[in-house]
Coordinates of C-alpha atoms and ligand atoms in Angstrom, one line a residue:
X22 CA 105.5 63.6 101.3
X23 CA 105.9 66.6 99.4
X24 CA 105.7 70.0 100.7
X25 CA 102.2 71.0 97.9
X26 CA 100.7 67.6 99.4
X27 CA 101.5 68.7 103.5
X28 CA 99.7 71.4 102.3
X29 CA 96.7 69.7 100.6
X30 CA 96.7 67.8 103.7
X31 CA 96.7 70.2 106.6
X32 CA 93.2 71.8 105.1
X33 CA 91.3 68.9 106.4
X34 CA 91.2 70.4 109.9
X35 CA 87.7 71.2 110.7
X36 CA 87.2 74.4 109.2
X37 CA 83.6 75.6 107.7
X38 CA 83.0 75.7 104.2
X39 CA 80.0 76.8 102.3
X40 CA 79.0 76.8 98.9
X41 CA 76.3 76.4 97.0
X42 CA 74.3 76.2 100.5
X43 CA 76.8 73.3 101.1
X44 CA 78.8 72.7 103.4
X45 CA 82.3 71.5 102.3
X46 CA 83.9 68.7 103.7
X47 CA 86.6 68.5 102.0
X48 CA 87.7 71.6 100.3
X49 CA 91.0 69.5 98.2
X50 CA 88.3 67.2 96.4
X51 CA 85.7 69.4 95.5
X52 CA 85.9 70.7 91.7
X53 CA 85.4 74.7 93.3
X54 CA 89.2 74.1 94.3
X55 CA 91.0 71.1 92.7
X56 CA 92.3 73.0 89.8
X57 CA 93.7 76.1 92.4
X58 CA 94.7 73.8 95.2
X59 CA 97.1 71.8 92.6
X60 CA 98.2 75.2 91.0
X61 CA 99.0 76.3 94.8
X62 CA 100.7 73.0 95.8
X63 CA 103.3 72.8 92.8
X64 CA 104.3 76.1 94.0
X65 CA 104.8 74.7 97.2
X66 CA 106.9 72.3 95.8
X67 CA 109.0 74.7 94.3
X68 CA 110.7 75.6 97.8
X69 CA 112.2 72.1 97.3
X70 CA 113.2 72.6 93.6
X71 CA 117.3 72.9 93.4
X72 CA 117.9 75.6 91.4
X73 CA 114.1 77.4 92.3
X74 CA 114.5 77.3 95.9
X75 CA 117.8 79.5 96.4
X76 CA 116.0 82.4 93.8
X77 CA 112.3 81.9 95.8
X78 CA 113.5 81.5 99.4
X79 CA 116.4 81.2 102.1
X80 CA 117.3 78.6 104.5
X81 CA 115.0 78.9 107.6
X82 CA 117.2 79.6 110.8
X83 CA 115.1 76.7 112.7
X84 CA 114.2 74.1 110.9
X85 CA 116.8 74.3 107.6
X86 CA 114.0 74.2 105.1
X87 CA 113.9 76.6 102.7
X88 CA 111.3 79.7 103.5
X89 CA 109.6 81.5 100.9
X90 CA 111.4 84.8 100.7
X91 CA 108.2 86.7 101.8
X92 CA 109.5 85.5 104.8
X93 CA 112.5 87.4 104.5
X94 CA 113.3 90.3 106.6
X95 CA 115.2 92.7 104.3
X96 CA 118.7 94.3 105.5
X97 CA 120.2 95.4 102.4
X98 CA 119.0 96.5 98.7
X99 CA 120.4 92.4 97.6
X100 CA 117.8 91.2 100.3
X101 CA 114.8 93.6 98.7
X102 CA 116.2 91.7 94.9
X103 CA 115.7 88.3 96.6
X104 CA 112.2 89.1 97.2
X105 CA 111.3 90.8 94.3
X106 CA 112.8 87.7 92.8
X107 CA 110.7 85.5 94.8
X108 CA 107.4 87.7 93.7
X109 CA 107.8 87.5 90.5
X110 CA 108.7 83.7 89.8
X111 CA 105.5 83.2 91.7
X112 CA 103.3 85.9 89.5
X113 CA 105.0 84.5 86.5
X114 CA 104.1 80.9 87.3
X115 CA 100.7 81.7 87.3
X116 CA 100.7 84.6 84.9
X117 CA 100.1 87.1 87.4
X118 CA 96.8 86.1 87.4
X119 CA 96.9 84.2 91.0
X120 CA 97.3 87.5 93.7
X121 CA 96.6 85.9 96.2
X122 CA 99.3 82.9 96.8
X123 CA 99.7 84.6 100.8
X124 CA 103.0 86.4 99.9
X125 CA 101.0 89.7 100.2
X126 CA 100.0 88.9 103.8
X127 CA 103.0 86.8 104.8
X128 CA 104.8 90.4 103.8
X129 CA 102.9 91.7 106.0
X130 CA 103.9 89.7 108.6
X131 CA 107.2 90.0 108.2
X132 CA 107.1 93.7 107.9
X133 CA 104.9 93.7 111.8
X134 CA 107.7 91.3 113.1
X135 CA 110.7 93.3 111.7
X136 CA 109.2 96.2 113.6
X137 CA 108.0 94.6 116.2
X138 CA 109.2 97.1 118.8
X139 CA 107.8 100.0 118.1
X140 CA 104.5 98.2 119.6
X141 CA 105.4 97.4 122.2
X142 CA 103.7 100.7 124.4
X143 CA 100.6 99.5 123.2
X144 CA 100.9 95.9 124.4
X145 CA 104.2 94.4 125.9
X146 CA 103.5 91.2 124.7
X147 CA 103.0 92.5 120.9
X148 CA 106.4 91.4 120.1
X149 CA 106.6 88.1 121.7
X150 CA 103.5 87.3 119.8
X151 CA 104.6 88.4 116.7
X152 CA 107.9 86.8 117.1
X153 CA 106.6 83.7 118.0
X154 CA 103.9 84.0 115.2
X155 CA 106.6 84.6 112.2
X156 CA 108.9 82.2 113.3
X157 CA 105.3 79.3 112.8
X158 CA 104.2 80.8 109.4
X159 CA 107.9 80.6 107.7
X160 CA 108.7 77.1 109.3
X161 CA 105.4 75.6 108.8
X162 CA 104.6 77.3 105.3
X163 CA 101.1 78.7 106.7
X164 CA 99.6 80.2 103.7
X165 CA 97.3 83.2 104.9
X166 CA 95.2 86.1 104.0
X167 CA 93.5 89.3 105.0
X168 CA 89.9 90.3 105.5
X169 CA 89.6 93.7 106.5
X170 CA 86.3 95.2 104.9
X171 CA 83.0 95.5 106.9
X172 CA 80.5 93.9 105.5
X173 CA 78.5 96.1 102.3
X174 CA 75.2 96.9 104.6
X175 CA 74.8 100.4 104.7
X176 CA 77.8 102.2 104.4
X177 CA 76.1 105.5 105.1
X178 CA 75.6 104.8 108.8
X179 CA 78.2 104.9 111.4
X180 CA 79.6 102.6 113.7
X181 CA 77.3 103.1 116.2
X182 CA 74.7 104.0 114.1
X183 CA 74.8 100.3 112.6
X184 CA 73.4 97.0 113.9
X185 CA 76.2 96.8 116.3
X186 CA 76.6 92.9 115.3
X187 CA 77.2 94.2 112.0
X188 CA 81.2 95.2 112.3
X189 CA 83.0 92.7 114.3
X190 CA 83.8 93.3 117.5
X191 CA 84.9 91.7 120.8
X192 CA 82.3 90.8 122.7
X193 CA 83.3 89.3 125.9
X194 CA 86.7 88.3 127.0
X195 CA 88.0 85.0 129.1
X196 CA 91.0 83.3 130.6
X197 CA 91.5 81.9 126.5
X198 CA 90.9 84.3 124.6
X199 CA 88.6 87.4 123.3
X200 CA 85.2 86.1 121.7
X201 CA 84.5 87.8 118.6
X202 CA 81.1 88.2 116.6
X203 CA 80.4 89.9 113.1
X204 CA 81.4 89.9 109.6
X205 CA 84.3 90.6 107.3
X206 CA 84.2 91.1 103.4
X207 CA 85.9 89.8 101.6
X208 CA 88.9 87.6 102.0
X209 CA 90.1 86.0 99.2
X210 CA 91.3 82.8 99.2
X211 CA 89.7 81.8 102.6
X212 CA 88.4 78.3 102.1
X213 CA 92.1 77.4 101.7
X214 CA 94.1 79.8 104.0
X215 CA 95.7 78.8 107.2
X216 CA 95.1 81.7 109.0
X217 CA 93.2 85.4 108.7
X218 CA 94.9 88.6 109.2
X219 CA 92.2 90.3 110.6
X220 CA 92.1 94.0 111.5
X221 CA 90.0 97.4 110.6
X222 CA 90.4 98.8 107.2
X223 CA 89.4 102.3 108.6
X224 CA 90.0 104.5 111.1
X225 CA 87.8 103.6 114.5
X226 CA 86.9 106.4 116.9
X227 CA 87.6 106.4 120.6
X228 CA 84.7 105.7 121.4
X229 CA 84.1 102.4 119.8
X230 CA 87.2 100.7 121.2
X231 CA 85.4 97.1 120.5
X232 CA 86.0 97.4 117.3
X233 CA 89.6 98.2 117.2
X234 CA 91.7 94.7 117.0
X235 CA 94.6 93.4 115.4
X236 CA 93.8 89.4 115.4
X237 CA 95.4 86.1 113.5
X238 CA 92.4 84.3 113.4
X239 CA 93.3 80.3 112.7
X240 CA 90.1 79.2 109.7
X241 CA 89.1 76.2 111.5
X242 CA 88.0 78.2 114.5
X243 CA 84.4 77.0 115.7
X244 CA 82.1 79.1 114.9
X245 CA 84.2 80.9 112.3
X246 CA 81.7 80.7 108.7
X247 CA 83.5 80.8 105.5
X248 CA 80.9 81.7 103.1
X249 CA 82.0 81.5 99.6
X250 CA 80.7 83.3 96.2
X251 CA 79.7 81.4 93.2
X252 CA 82.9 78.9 92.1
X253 CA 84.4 80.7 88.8
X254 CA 86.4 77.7 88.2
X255 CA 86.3 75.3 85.4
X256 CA 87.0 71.5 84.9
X257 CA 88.0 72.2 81.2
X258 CA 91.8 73.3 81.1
X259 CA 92.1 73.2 77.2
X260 CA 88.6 75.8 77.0
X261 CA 89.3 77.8 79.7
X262 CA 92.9 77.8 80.6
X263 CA 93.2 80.3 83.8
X264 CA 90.1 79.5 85.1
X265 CA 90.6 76.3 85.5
X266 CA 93.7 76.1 87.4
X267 CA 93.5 80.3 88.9
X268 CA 90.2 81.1 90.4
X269 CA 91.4 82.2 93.9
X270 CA 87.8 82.1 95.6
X271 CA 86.6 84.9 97.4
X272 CA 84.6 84.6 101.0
X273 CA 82.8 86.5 103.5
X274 CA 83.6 85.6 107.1
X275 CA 81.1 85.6 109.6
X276 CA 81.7 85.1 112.9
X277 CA 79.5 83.6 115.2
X278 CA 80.9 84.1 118.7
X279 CA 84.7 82.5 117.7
X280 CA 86.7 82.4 120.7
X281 CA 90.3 83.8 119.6
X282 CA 93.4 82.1 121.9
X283 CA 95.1 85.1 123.8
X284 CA 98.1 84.3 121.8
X285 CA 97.1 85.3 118.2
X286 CA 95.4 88.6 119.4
X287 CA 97.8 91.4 119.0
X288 CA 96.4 94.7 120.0
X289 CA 92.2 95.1 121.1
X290 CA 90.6 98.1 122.4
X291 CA 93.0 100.5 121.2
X292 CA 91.9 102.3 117.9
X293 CA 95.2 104.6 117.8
X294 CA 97.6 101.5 118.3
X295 CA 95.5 99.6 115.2
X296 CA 95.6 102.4 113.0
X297 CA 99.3 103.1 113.6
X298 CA 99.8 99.0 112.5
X299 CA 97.4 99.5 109.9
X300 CA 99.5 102.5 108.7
X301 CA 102.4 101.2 109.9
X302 CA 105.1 101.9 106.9
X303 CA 107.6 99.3 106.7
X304 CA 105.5 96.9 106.8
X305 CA 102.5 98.3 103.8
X306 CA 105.6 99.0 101.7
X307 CA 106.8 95.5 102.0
X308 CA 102.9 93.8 101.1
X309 CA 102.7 96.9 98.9
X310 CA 106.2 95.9 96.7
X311 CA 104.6 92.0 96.0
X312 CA 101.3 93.8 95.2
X313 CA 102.9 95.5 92.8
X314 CA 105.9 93.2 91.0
X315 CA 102.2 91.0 90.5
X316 CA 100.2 93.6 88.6
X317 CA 103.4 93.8 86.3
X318 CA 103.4 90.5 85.9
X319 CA 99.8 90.3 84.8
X320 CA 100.2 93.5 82.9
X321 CA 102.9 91.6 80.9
X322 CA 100.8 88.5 80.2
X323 CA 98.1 90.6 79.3
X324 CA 100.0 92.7 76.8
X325 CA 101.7 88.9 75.1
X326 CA 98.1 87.9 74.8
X327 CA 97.1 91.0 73.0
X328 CA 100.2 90.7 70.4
X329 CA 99.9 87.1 69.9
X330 CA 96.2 87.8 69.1
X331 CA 97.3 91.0 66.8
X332 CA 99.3 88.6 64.8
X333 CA 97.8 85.9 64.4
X334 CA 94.9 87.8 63.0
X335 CA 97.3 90.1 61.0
X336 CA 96.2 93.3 62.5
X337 CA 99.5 93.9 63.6
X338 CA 100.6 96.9 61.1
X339 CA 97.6 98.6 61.5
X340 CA 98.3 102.2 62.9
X341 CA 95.7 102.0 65.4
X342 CA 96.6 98.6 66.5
X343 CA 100.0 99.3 66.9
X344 CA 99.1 102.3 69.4
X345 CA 96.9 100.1 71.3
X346 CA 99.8 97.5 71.8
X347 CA 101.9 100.3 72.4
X348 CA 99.7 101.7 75.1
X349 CA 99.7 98.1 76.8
X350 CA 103.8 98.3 76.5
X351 CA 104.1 101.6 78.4
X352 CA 101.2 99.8 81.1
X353 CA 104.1 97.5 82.0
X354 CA 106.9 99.6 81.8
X355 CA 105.2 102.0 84.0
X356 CA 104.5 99.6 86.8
X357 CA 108.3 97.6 86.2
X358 CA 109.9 101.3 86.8
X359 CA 107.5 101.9 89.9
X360 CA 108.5 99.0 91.3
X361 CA 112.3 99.3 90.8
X362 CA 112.0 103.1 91.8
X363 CA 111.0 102.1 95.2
X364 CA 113.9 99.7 95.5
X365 CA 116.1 102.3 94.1
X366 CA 115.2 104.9 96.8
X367 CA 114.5 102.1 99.4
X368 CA 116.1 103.6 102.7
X369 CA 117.0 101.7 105.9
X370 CA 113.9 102.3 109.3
X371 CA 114.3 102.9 112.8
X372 CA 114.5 99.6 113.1
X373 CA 117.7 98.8 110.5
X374 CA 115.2 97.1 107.6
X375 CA 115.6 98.1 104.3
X376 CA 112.6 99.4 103.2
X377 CA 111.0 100.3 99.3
X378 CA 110.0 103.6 99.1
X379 CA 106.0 103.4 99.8
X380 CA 104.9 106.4 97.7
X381 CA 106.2 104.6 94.6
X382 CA 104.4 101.5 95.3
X383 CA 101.2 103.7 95.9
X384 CA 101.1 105.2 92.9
X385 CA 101.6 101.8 90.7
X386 CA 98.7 100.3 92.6
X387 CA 96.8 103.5 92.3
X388 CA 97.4 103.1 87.9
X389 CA 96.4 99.3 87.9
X390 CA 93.5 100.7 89.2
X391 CA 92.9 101.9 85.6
X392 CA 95.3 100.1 83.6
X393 CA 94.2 96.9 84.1
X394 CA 90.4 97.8 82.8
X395 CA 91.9 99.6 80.3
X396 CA 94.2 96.3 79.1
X397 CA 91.5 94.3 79.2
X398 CA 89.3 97.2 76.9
X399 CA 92.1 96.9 74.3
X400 CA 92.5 92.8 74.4
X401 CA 88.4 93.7 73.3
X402 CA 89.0 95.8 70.5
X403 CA 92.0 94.4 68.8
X404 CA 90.4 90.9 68.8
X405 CA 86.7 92.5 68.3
X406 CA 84.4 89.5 67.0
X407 CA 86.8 86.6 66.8
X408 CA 86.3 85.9 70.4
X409 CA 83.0 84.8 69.3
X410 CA 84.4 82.6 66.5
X411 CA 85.6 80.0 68.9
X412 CA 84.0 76.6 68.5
X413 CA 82.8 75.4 71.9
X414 CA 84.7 72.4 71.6
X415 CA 88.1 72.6 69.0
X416 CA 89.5 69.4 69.0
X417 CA 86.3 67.3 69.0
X418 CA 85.3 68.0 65.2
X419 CA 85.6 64.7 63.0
X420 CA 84.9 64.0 59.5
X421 CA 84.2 66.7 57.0
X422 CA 83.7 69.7 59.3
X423 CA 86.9 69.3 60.5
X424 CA 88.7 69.8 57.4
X425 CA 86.3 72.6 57.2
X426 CA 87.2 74.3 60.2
X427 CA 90.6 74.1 59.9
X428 CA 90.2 76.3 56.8
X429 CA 88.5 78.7 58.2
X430 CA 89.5 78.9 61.7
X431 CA 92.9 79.4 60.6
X432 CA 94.6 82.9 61.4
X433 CA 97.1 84.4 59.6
X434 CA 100.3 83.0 60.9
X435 CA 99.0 80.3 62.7
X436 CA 96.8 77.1 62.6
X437 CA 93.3 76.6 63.4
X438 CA 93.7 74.8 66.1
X439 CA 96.0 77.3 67.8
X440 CA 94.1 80.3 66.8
X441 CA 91.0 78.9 68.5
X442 CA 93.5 78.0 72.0
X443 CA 94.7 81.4 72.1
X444 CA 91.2 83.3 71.7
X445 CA 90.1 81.1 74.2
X446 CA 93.0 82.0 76.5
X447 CA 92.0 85.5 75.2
X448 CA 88.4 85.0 76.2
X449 CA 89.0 83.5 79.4
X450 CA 90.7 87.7 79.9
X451 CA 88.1 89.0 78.9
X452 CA 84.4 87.7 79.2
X453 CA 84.5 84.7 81.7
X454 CA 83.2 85.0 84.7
X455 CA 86.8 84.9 86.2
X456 CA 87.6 87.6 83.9
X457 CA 85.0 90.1 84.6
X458 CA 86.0 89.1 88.7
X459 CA 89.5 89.6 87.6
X460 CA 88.4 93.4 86.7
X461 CA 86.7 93.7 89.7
X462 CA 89.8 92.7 91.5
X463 CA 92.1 95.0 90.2
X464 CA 89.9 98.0 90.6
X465 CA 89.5 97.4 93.8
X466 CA 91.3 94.8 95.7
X467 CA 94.1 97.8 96.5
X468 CA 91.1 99.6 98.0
X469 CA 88.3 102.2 96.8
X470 CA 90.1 103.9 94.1
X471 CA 88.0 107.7 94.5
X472 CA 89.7 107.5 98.3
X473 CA 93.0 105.8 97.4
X474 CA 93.4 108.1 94.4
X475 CA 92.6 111.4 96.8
X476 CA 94.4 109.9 99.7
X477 CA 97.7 110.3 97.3
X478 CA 96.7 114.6 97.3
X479 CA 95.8 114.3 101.1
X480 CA 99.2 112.6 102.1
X481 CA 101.3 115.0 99.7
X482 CA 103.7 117.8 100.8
X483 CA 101.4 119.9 99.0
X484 CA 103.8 123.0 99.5
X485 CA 106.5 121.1 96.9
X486 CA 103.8 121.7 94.3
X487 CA 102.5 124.9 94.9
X488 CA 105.5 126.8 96.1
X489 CA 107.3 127.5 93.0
X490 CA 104.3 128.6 91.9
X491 CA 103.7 131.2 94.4
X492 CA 107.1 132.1 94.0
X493 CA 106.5 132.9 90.3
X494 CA 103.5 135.0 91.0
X495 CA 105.3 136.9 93.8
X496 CA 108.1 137.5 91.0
X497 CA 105.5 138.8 88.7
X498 CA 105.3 141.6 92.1
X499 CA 101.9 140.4 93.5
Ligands
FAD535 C1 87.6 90.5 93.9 C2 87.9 91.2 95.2 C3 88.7 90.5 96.1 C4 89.0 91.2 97.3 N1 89.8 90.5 98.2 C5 90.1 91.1 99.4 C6 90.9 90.4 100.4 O1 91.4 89.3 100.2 N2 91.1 91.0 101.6 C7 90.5 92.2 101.9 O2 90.7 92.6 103.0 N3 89.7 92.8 101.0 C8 89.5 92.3 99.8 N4 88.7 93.0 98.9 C9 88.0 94.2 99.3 C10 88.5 95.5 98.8 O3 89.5 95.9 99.7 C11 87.3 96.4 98.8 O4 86.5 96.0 97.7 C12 87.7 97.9 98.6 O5 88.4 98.4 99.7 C13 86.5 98.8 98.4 O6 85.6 98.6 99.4 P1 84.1 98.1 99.2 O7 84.1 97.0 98.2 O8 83.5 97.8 100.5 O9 83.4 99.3 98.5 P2 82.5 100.4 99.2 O10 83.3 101.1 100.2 O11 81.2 99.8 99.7 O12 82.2 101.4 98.0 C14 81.1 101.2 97.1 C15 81.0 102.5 96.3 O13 80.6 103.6 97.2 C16 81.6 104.6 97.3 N5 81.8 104.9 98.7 C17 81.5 104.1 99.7 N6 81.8 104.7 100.9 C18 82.3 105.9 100.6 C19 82.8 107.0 101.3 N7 82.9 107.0 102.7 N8 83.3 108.1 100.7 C20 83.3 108.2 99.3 N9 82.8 107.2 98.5 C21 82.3 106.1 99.2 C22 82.8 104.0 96.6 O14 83.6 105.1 96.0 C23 82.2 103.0 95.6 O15 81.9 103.7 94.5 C24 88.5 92.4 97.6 C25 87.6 93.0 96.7 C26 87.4 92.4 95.5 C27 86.5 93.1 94.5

């Protein structure tokens, strides 16, 4: 059996579904998923591609396998390349439109376990677990994802100003676990993932301990609800290319009372310990650095589409046109130099890992923020109204009208019938409903961009900046 089919397989395990006020039962034969689950599985199967597999992963210590190289604890700058490698023949493969494919969190992962120590004040048994934990996830390929958000209620109150059911929290506690009840927004890619990193986004006071947990929260947990938005995906690849085989659904989770096993619960009842892993730096830098080798990716994609479309309407030597191409150009070069300037001034932790330099990788995801709108503003201008002269169906046209619209379909440099593909790929960018979620996405997926943006001035050595300047005015003999 191949490794994308184990995969296919191991979702039938119980887990809660809902769409459409359905419930699922089968999440790999419903249409919501087909097109992802088979985009997800041949990428599965690439681990066992000769010639792939040594550029995406390394020989597992345990089971001899290869591991994808999110799994990878890096040691030297070569081990940072193998993962950036790994990053981006994934985004590429799915034209950095898929973000979601668990190398984010399984970085994540990997960056707790390679510092696995410095937790183990907080609870003696952090380590073991998270040893234990990695070792599963890279031998058994568990594909996984965060949820961190509370849920959009009233984001004016407090914690304990809230419905206290609202935010989850630990309930009650037995000889198996901690039982959990709430809600957490949004987790992408749930109805597929094996397992839910699940933690506080923000900061929790002292006095709301309950709150403060660091859990892996298997999806087939009972009482665990995965409650799924609208299905953006389509069952027509030759109309709508990305969305049907892309749309990575998003979820809330609810909890209803899910008992959590002892063993995947990592810290509870401890809002300094959580933040410091939710801060931790190591290991945001290393999800941080795939975040951010995928926007480039995307970027890049984004920027091809808008040339080919520039040509093949012949708009290519117009001034203006050229500028906007240009701008989309300096988008990915931007994001490419960000990404290699953390590797470049990568620098080795406490704990001997080689780490990418976080502020670099902050400040790409920070511009995707605003790039990415902006790329997708430009795609709209430079193809303006043609997106509109797309026949709903191109290839079904018999008879006279057929004749007729390759005449007038045609583009400048290229046929009819692949003028009307690439607006279609163009318009599956722009104004599908996975396009306008993909905008969404990248505006916010990094976090709120008014707090992310001012965190950058709140974190800064502010006295680099202003010194000099002072220094000047004192010069001037103030
Ligand atoms: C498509 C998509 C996929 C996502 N996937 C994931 C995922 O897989 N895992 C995950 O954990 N998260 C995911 N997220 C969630 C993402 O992290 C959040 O959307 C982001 O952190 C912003 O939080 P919010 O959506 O709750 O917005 P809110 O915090 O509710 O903000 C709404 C508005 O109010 C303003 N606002 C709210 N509170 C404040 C405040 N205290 N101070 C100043 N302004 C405030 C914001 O600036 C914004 O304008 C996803 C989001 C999207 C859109």
């Amino acid at each position: 059996m191949t490794r994308g089919q184990r995969f296919l397989n191991s979702l039938n395990d119980g887990r809660t579904v809902w769409l459409d006020g359905q419930q699922v039962p089968d999440v790999t034969r419903h249409p919501a998923f087909t097109g992802t689950l088979e985009t997800i599985a041949r990428l599965f199967d690439s681990l066992d591609t000769a010639g792939v597999r040594e550029q995406i992963g390394f020989p597992s210590p345990r089971v001899g396998q290869y591991a994808h190289n999110a799994f990878l604890v890096p040691r030297t700058r070569e081990d940072l390349a193998r993962r950036t490698a790994a990053f981006t023949y994934w985004a590429e493969q799915t034209h950095g439109v898929m973000s979601r494919l668990s190398d984010y969190a399984r970085s994540m992962v990997t960056g707790w376990y390679a510092v696995r120590d410095a937790f183990s004040q907080d609870d003696p048994h952090f380590a073991d677990k998270i040893s234990r934990y990695y070792e599963a996830a890279r031998d058994q390929d568990l594909f996984l994802t965060t949820a961190l958000l509370d849920p959009q209620i009233n984001r004016a109150k407090r914690i304990d100003e809230e419905n206290p059911d609202a935010v989850l929290r630990i309930v009650s506690e037995n000889h198996e676990g901690v039982v959990v009840r709430g809600a957490k927004m949004i987790a992408t890619a749930a109805p597929y993932t094996h397992d839910f990193l699940i933690f506080p986004f923000h900061h929790v006071d002292s006095a709301h301990p309950q709150y403060a947990h660091a859990l892996i929260v298997p999806a087939n947990l009972k009482g665990l609800h995965i409650v799924c938005r609208e299905s953006f995906a389509s069952v027509d690849a030759v109309q709508h290319p990305l969305s049907s085989r892309y749309d990575e659904m998003d979820a809330v989770l609810i909890f209803d009372d899910v008992l959590v096993p002892w063993e995947r619960v990592l810290l509870k009842d401890n809002p300094e310990a959580v933040w410091r892993l939710r801060q931790n730096t190591s290991a945001n830098a290393l999800a941080f650095h795939q975040t951010v080798v995928r926007a480039a990716a995307k970027l890049r994609f984004v920027a091809g589409v808008a040339c080919a479309i520039a040509e093949s309407i012949g708009v290519d030597g117009f001034l203006h046109v050229q500028e906007k191409l240009g701008e989309l150009l300096t988008q990915v070069d931007t994001l490419q130099a960000l990404a290699i300037a953390s590797e470049v001034h990568s620098y080795t932790d406490d704990f001997g890992n080689q780490i990418p330099a976080i502020g670099f990788l902050e400040t790409a995801r920070n511009l995707n923020s605003r790039y990415y709108p902006r790329a997708i503003e430009i795609l709209q201008q430079i193809g303006a109204g043609g997106f509109m002269q797309v026949p709903s169906q191109a290839t079904d046209y018999t008879g006279s009208v057929s004749q007729l619209i390759d005449k007038y379909f045609a583009g400048a440099r290229v046929s009819a019938e692949a003028k009307i593909k690439l607006f279609q790929l163009g318009w599956d960018l722009i104004g599908s409903q996975l396009g306008a979620r993909h905008q969404l996405y990248e505006r916010y997926y990094a976090g709120d961009p008014v707090r992310t943006f001012a965190n950058q001035y709140v974190n800064a050595d502010k006295a680099r900046y202003t010194k000099p300047v002072w220094d000047l005015i004192r010069q001037a003999g103030v």
